[in-house]
Tab-separated table of C-alpha atoms and ligand atoms in Angstrom:
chain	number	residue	atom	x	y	z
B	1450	UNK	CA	108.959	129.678	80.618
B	1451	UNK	CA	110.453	126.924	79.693
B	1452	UNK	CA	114.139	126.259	78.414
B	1453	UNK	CA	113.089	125.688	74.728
B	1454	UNK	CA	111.351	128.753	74.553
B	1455	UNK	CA	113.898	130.824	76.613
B	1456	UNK	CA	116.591	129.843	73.989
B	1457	UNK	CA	114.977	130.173	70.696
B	1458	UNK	CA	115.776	132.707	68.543
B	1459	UNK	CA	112.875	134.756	67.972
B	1460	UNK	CA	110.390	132.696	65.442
B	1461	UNK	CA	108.234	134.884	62.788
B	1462	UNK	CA	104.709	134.780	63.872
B	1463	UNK	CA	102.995	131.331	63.896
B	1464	UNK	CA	99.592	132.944	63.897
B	1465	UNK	CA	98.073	133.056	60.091
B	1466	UNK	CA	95.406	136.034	61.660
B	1467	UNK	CA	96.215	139.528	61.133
B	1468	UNK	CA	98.602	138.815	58.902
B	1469	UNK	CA	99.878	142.053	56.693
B	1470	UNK	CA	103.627	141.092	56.350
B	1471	UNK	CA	106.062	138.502	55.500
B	1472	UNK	CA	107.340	137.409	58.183
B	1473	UNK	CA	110.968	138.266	59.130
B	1474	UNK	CA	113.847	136.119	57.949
B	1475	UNK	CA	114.955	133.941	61.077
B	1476	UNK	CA	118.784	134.464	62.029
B	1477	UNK	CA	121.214	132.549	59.730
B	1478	UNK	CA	123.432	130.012	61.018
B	1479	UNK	CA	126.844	130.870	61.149
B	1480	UNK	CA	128.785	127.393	61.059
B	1481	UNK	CA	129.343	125.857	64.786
B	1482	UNK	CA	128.385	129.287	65.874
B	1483	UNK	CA	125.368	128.367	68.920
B	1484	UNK	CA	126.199	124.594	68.847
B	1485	UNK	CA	125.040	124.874	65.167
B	1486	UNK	CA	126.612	121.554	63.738
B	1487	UNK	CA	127.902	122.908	60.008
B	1488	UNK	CA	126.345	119.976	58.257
B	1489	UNK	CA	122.362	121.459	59.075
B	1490	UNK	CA	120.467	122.869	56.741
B	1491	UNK	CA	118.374	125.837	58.758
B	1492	UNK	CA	117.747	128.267	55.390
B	1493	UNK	CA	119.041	128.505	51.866
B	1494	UNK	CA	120.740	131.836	53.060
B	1495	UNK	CA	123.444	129.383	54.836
B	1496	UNK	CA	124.799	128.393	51.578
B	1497	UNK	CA	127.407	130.221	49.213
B	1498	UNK	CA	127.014	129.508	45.669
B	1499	UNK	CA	129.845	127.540	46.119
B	1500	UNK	CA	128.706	125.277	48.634
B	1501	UNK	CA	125.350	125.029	46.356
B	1502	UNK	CA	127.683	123.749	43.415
B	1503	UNK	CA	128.918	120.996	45.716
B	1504	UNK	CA	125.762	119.966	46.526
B	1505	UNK	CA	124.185	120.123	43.269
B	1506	UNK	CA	127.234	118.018	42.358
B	1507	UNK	CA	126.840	115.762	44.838
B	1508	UNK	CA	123.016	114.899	44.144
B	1509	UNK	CA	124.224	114.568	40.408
B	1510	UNK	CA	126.427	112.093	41.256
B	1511	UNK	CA	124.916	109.893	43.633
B	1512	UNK	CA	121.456	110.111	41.350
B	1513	UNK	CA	123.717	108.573	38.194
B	1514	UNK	CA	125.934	106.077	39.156
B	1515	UNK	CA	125.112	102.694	40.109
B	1516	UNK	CA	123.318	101.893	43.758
B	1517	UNK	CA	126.099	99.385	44.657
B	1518	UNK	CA	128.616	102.175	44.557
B	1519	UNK	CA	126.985	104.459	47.162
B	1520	UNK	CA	124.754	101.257	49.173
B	1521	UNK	CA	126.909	101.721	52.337
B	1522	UNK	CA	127.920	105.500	52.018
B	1523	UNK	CA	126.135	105.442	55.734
B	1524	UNK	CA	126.222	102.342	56.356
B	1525	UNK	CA	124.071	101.909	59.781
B	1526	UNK	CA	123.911	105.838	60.891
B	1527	UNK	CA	121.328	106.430	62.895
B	1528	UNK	CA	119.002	109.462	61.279
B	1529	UNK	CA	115.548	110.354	62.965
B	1530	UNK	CA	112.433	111.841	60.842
B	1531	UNK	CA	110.825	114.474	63.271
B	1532	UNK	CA	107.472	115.426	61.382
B	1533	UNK	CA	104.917	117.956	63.125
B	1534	UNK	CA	103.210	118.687	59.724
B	1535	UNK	CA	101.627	115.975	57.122
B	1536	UNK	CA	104.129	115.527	54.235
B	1537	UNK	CA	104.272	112.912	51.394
B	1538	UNK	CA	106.853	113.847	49.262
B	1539	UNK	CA	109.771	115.215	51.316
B	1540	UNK	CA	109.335	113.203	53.823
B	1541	UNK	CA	109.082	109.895	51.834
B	1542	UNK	CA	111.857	111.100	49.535
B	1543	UNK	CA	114.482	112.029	52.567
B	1544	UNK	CA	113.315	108.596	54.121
B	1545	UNK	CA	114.433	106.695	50.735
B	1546	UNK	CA	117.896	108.745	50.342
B	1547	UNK	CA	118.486	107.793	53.465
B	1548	UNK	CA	118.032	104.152	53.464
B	1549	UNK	CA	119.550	103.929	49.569
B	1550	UNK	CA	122.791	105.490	51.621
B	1551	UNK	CA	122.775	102.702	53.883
B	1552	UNK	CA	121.090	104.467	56.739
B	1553	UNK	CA	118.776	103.165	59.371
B	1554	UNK	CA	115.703	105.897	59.754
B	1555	UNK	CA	113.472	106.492	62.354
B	1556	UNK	CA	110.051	108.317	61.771
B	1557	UNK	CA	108.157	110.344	64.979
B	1558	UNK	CA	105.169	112.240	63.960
B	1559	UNK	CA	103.477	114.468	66.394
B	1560	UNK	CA	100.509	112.162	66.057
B	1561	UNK	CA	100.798	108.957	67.740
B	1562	UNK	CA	104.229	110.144	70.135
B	1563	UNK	CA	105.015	111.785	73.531
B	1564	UNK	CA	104.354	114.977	71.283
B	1565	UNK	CA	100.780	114.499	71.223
B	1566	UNK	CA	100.926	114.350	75.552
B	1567	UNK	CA	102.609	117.752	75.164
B	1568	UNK	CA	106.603	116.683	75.198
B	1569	UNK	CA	108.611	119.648	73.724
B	1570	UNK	CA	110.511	119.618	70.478
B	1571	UNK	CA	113.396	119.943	72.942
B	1572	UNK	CA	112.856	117.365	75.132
B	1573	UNK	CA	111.996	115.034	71.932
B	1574	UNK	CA	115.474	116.256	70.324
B	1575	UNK	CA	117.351	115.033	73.444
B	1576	UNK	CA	115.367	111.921	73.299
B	1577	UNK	CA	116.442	110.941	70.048
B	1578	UNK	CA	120.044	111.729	70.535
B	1579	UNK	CA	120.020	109.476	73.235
B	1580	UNK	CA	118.795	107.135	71.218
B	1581	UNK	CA	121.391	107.076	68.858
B	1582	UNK	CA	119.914	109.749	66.500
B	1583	UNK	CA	123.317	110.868	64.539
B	1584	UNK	CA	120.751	113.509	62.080
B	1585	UNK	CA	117.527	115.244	62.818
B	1586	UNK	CA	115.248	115.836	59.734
B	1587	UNK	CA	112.505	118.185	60.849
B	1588	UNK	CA	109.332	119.674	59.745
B	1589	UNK	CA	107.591	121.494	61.935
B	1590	UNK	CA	104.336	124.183	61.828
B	1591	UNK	CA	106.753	127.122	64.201
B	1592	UNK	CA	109.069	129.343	62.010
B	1593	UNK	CA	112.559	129.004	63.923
B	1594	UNK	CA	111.901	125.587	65.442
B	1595	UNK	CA	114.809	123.781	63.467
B	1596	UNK	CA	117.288	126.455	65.101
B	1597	UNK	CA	116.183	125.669	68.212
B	1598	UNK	CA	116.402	121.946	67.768
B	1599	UNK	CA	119.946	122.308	66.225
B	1600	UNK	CA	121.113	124.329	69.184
B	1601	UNK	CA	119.598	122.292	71.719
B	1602	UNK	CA	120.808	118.814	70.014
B	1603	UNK	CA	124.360	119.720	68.618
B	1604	UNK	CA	123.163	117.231	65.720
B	1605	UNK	CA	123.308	118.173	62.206
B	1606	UNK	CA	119.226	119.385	61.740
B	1607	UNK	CA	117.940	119.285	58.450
B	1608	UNK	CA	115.064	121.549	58.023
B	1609	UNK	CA	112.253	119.781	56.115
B	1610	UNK	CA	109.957	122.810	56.327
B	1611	UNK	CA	109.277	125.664	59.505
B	1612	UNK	CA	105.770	127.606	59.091
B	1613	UNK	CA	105.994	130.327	56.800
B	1614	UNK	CA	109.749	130.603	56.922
B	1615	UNK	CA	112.018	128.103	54.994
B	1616	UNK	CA	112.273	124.776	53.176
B	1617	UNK	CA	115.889	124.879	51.849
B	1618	UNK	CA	115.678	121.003	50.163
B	1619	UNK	CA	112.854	122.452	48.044
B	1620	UNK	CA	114.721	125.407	46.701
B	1621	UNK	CA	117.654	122.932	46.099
B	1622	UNK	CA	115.492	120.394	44.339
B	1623	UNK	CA	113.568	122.971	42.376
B	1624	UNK	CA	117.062	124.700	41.639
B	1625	UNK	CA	118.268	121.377	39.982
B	1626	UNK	CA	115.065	120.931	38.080
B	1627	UNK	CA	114.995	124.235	36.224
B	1628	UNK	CA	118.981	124.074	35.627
B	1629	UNK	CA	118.429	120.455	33.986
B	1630	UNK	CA	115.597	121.654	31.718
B	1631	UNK	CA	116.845	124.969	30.716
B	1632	UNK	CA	120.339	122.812	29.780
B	1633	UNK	CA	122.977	124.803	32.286
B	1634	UNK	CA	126.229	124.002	34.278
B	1635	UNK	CA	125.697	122.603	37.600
B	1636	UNK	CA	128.343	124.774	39.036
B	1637	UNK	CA	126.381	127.947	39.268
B	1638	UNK	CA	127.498	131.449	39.689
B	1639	UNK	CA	125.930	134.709	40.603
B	1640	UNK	CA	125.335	134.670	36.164
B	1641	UNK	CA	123.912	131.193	35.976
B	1642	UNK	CA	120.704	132.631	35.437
B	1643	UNK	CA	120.622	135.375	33.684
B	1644	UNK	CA	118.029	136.453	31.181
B	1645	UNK	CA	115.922	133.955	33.261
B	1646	UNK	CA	112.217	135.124	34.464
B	1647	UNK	CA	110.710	132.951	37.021
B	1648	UNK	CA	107.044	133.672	38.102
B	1649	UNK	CA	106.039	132.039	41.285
B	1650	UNK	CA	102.499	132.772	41.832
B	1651	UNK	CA	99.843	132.256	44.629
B	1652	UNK	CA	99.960	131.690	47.921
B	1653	UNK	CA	103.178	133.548	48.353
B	1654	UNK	CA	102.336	134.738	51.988
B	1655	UNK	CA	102.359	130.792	53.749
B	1656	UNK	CA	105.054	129.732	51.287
B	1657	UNK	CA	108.429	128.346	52.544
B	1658	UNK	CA	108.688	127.072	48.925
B	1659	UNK	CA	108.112	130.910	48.200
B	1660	UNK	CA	110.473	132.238	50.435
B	1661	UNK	CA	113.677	129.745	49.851
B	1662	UNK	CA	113.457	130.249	46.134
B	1663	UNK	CA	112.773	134.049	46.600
B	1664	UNK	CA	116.468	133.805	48.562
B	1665	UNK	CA	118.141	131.714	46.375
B	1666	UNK	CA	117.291	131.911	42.267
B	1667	UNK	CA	117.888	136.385	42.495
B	1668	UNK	CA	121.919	135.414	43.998
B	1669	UNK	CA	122.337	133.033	40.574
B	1670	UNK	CA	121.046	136.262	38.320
B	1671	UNK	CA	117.562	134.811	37.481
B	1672	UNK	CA	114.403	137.846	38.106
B	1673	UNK	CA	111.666	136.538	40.307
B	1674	UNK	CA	108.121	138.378	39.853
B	1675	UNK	CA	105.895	137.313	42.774
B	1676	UNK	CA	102.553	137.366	41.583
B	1677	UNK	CA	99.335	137.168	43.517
B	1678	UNK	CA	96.472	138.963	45.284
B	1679	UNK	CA	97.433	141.396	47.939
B	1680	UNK	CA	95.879	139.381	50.767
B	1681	UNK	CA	97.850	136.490	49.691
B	1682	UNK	CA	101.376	138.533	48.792
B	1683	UNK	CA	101.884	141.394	50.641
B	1684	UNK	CA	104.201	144.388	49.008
B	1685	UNK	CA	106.462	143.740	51.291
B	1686	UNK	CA	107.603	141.056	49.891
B	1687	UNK	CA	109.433	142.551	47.285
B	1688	UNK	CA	111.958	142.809	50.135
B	1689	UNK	CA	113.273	139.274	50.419
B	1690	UNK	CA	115.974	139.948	47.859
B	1691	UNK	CA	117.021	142.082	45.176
B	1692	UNK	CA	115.768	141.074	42.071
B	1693	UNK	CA	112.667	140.842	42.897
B	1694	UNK	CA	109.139	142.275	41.197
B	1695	UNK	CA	105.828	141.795	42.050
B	1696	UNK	CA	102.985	141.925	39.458
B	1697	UNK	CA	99.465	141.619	40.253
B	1698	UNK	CA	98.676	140.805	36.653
B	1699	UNK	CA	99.577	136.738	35.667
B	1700	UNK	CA	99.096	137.519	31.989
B	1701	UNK	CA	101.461	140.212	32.122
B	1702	UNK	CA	104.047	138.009	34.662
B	1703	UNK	CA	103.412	135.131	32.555
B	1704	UNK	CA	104.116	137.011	29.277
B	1705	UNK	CA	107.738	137.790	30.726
B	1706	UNK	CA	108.634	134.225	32.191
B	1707	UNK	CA	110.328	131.337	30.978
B	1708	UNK	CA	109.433	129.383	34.360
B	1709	UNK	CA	106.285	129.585	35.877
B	1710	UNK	CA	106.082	128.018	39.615
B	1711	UNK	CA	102.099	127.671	40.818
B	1712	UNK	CA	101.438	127.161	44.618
B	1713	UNK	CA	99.026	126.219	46.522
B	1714	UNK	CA	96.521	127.804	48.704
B	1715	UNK	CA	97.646	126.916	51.825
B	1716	UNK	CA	93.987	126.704	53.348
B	1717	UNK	CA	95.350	125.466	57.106
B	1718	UNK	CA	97.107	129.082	57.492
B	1719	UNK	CA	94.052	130.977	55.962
B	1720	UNK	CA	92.617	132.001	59.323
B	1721	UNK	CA	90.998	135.110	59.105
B	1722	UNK	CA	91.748	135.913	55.652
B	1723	UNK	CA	88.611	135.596	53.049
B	1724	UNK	CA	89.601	134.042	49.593
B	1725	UNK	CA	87.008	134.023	46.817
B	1726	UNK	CA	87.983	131.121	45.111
B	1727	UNK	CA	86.289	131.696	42.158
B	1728	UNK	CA	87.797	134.848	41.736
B	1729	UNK	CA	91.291	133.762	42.315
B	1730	UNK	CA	90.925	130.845	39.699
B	1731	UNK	CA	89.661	133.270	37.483
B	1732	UNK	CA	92.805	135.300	37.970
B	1733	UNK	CA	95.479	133.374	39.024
B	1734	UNK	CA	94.697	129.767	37.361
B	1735	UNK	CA	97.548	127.916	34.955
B	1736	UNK	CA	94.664	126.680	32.269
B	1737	UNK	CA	95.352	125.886	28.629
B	1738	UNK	CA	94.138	129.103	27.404
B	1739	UNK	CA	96.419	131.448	29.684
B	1740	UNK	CA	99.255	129.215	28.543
B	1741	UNK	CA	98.911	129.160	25.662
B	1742	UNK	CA	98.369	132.698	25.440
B	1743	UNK	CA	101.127	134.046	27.172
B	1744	UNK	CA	103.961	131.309	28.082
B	1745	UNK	CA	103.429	128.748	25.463
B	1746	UNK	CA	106.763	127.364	25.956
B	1747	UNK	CA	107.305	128.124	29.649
B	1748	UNK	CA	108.759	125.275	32.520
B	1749	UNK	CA	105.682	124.423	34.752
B	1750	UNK	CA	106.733	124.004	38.347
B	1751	UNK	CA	104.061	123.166	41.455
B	1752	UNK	CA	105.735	122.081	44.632
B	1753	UNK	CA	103.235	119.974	45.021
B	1754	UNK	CA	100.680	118.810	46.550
B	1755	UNK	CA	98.406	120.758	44.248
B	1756	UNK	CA	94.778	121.131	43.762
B	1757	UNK	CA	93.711	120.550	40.315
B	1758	UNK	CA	91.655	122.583	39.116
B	1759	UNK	CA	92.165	125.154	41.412
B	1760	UNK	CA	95.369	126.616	41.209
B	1761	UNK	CA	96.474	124.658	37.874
B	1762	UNK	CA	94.560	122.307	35.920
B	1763	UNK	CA	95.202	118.534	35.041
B	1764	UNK	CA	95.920	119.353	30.963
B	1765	UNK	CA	98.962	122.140	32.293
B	1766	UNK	CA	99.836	120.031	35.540
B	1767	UNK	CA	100.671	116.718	32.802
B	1768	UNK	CA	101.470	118.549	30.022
B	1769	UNK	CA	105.138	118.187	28.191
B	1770	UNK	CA	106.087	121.404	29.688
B	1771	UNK	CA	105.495	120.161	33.131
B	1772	UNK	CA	108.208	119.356	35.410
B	1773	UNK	CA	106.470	118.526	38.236
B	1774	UNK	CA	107.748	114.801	38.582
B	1775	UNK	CA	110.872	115.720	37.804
B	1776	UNK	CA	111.356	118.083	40.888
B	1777	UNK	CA	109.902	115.273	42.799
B	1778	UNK	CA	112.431	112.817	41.779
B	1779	UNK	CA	115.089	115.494	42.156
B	1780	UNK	CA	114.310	115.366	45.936
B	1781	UNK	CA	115.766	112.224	45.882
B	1782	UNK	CA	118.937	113.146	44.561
B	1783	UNK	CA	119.147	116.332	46.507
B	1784	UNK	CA	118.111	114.870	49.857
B	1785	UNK	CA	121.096	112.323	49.731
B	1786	UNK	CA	123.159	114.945	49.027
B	1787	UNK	CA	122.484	116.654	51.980
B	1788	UNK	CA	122.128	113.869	54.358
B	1789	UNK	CA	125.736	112.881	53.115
B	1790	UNK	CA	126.821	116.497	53.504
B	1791	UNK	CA	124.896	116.558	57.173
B	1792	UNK	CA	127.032	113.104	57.773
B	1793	UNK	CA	130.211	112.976	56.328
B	1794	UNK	CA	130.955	116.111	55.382
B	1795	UNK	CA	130.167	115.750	51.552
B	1796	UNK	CA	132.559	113.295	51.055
B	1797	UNK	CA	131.238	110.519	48.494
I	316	NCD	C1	105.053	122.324	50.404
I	316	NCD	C2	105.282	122.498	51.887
I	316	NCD	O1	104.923	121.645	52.686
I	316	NCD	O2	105.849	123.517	52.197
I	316	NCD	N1	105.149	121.062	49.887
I	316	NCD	C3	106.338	120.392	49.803
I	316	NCD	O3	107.068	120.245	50.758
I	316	NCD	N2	106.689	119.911	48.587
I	316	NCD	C4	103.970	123.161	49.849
I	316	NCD	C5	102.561	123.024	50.337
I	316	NCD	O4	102.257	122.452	51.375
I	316	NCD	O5	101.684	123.555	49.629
């Protein structure tokens, strides 16, 4: 065994096949407990509401002022892109904070690396701290993985995405998105959200989005309804948090909701499981006429990247209700808050 896997806290299962729960919640970080370094980001859980202000607070004020006045925030820090997993938007968007901070980046993909002749995510962690790397950003296929590589590197480690577990920048991101649009405070509070219905439908199962939003919007008063097929949202999932429901019926979710967040079929995890895709567009599919029917004024929200047509079609997915760019461009802001966070301690 080797020392990576001898010290990792125990990852939920990697394996998509026989899947028939959500997988547990990976230990939360307690700050510089484990050689944790308190600037990572390891799961949305981390985070009071407080610190979430700070950060929202942050983003908002690095995204509005001038370039010149944050240019050299991190002026020459070293921070290293570790991605195991394709990505277009969070990694491009945590590259570009980065670098409009100043930063110098440094992107290792398991294609194309030492990875790819078997190195370890340990081994590559030490690698790029010896390098220089002050930050790790990593996305990686093994729930757990940015645990181990925060324990194993001292470094701050921002998790970009681990399997079926967590992407905290997302939740942040998507957080700031639906607070712009539905015109609240920044500084939230366990009643920030209240009277708020947010529907997150599909793939729930392989979702990190899923998951870090299912931990987060409940603590800031908004109901979450989880709504899918049962081989694609198990009933346990109505355990992540309190306040949430799960409703097998999208007209009936949708008729509640005043946000509606569509996912993708995460087709790379399916193993094993058998999807009738006509069946579930016939179901779960944001189209015109479900809209219309049921949420005609509801925020649209997809992660991204989605499948037209499948999951949501192109007249919902670039319709005025859509906020889809928006949360895109909100990883921008969010993603420089946390990298400032992750290396100086918030201070801008
Ligand atoms: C998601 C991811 O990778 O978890 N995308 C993203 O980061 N915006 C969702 C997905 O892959 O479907």
């Amino acid at each position: 065994m080797s020392a990576a896997t001898k010290s990792a806290p125990k990852p939920a299962p990697k394996s998509a096949s026989k899947k028939t729960a959500i997988p547990a919640p990976a230990p939360k970080p307690t700050a510089a407990a484990n050689g944790i370094h308190p600037g990572s980001l390891l799961s949305i859980t981390q985070l009071s509401l407080d610190e979430v202000s700070s950060i929202l607070a942050l983003a908002d004020k690095l995204a509005n002022e001038p370039l010149s006045k944050h240019a050299e925030l991190l002026d020459n820090r070293k921070i290293a892109l570790l991605f195991y997993e394709s990505s277009t938007r969070t990694r491009t968007s945590f590259e570009l904070a980065a670098k409009s901070l100043g930063a110098m980046t440094t992107l290792v993909s398991d294609k194309s690396s030492s990875i790819e002749k078997g190195e370890s995510l340990k081994d590559t962690g030490l690698t790029l701290r010896a390098l220089g790397a002050e930050c790790i950003i990593l996305r990686h296929n093994a729930s757990g993985s940015p645990y181990l590589l925060a324990q194993q590197t001292g470094l701050p480690v921002l998790n970009a995405g681990d399997g079926m577990h967590e992407h905290p920048s997302q939740a942040l991101l998507d957080l700031r998105t639906i607070l712009s649009r539905l015109g609240k405070k920044q500084a939230v509070d366990e009643k920030t959200l209240d009277g708020v219905t947010i529907c997150i439908t599909g793939d729930i199962l392989h979702s990190r989005v899923a998951r870090s939003n299912a931990l987060l919007l409940p603590r800031l008063g908004a109901k979450v309804i989880l709504c899918g097929p049962s081989q694609l949202l198990p009933p346990e999932a109505v355990q992540l948090s309190t306040g949430i429901t799960l409703e097998r019926d999208f007209d009936a979710a949708l008729k509640q909701s005043q946000v509606v967040m569509m996912l993708r079929i995460q087709k790379e995890r399916l193993a094993g499981l058998q999807i009738d895709l006509a069946d579930y567009q016939r179901q779960f599919q944001l189209n015109d006429e479900r809209y219309a029917a049921y949420a005609p004024n509801a925020l649209v929200m997809h992660p991204g990247p989605m499948i037209r047509g499948l999951e949501i079609t192109a007249d919902i997915a670039d319709g005025p209700q859509s906020a889809i760019e928006e949360q895109v461009s909100n990883g921008l802001a969010i993603r420089m808050a946390l990298l400032a966070r992750a290396l100086t301690g918030g201070a801008a």
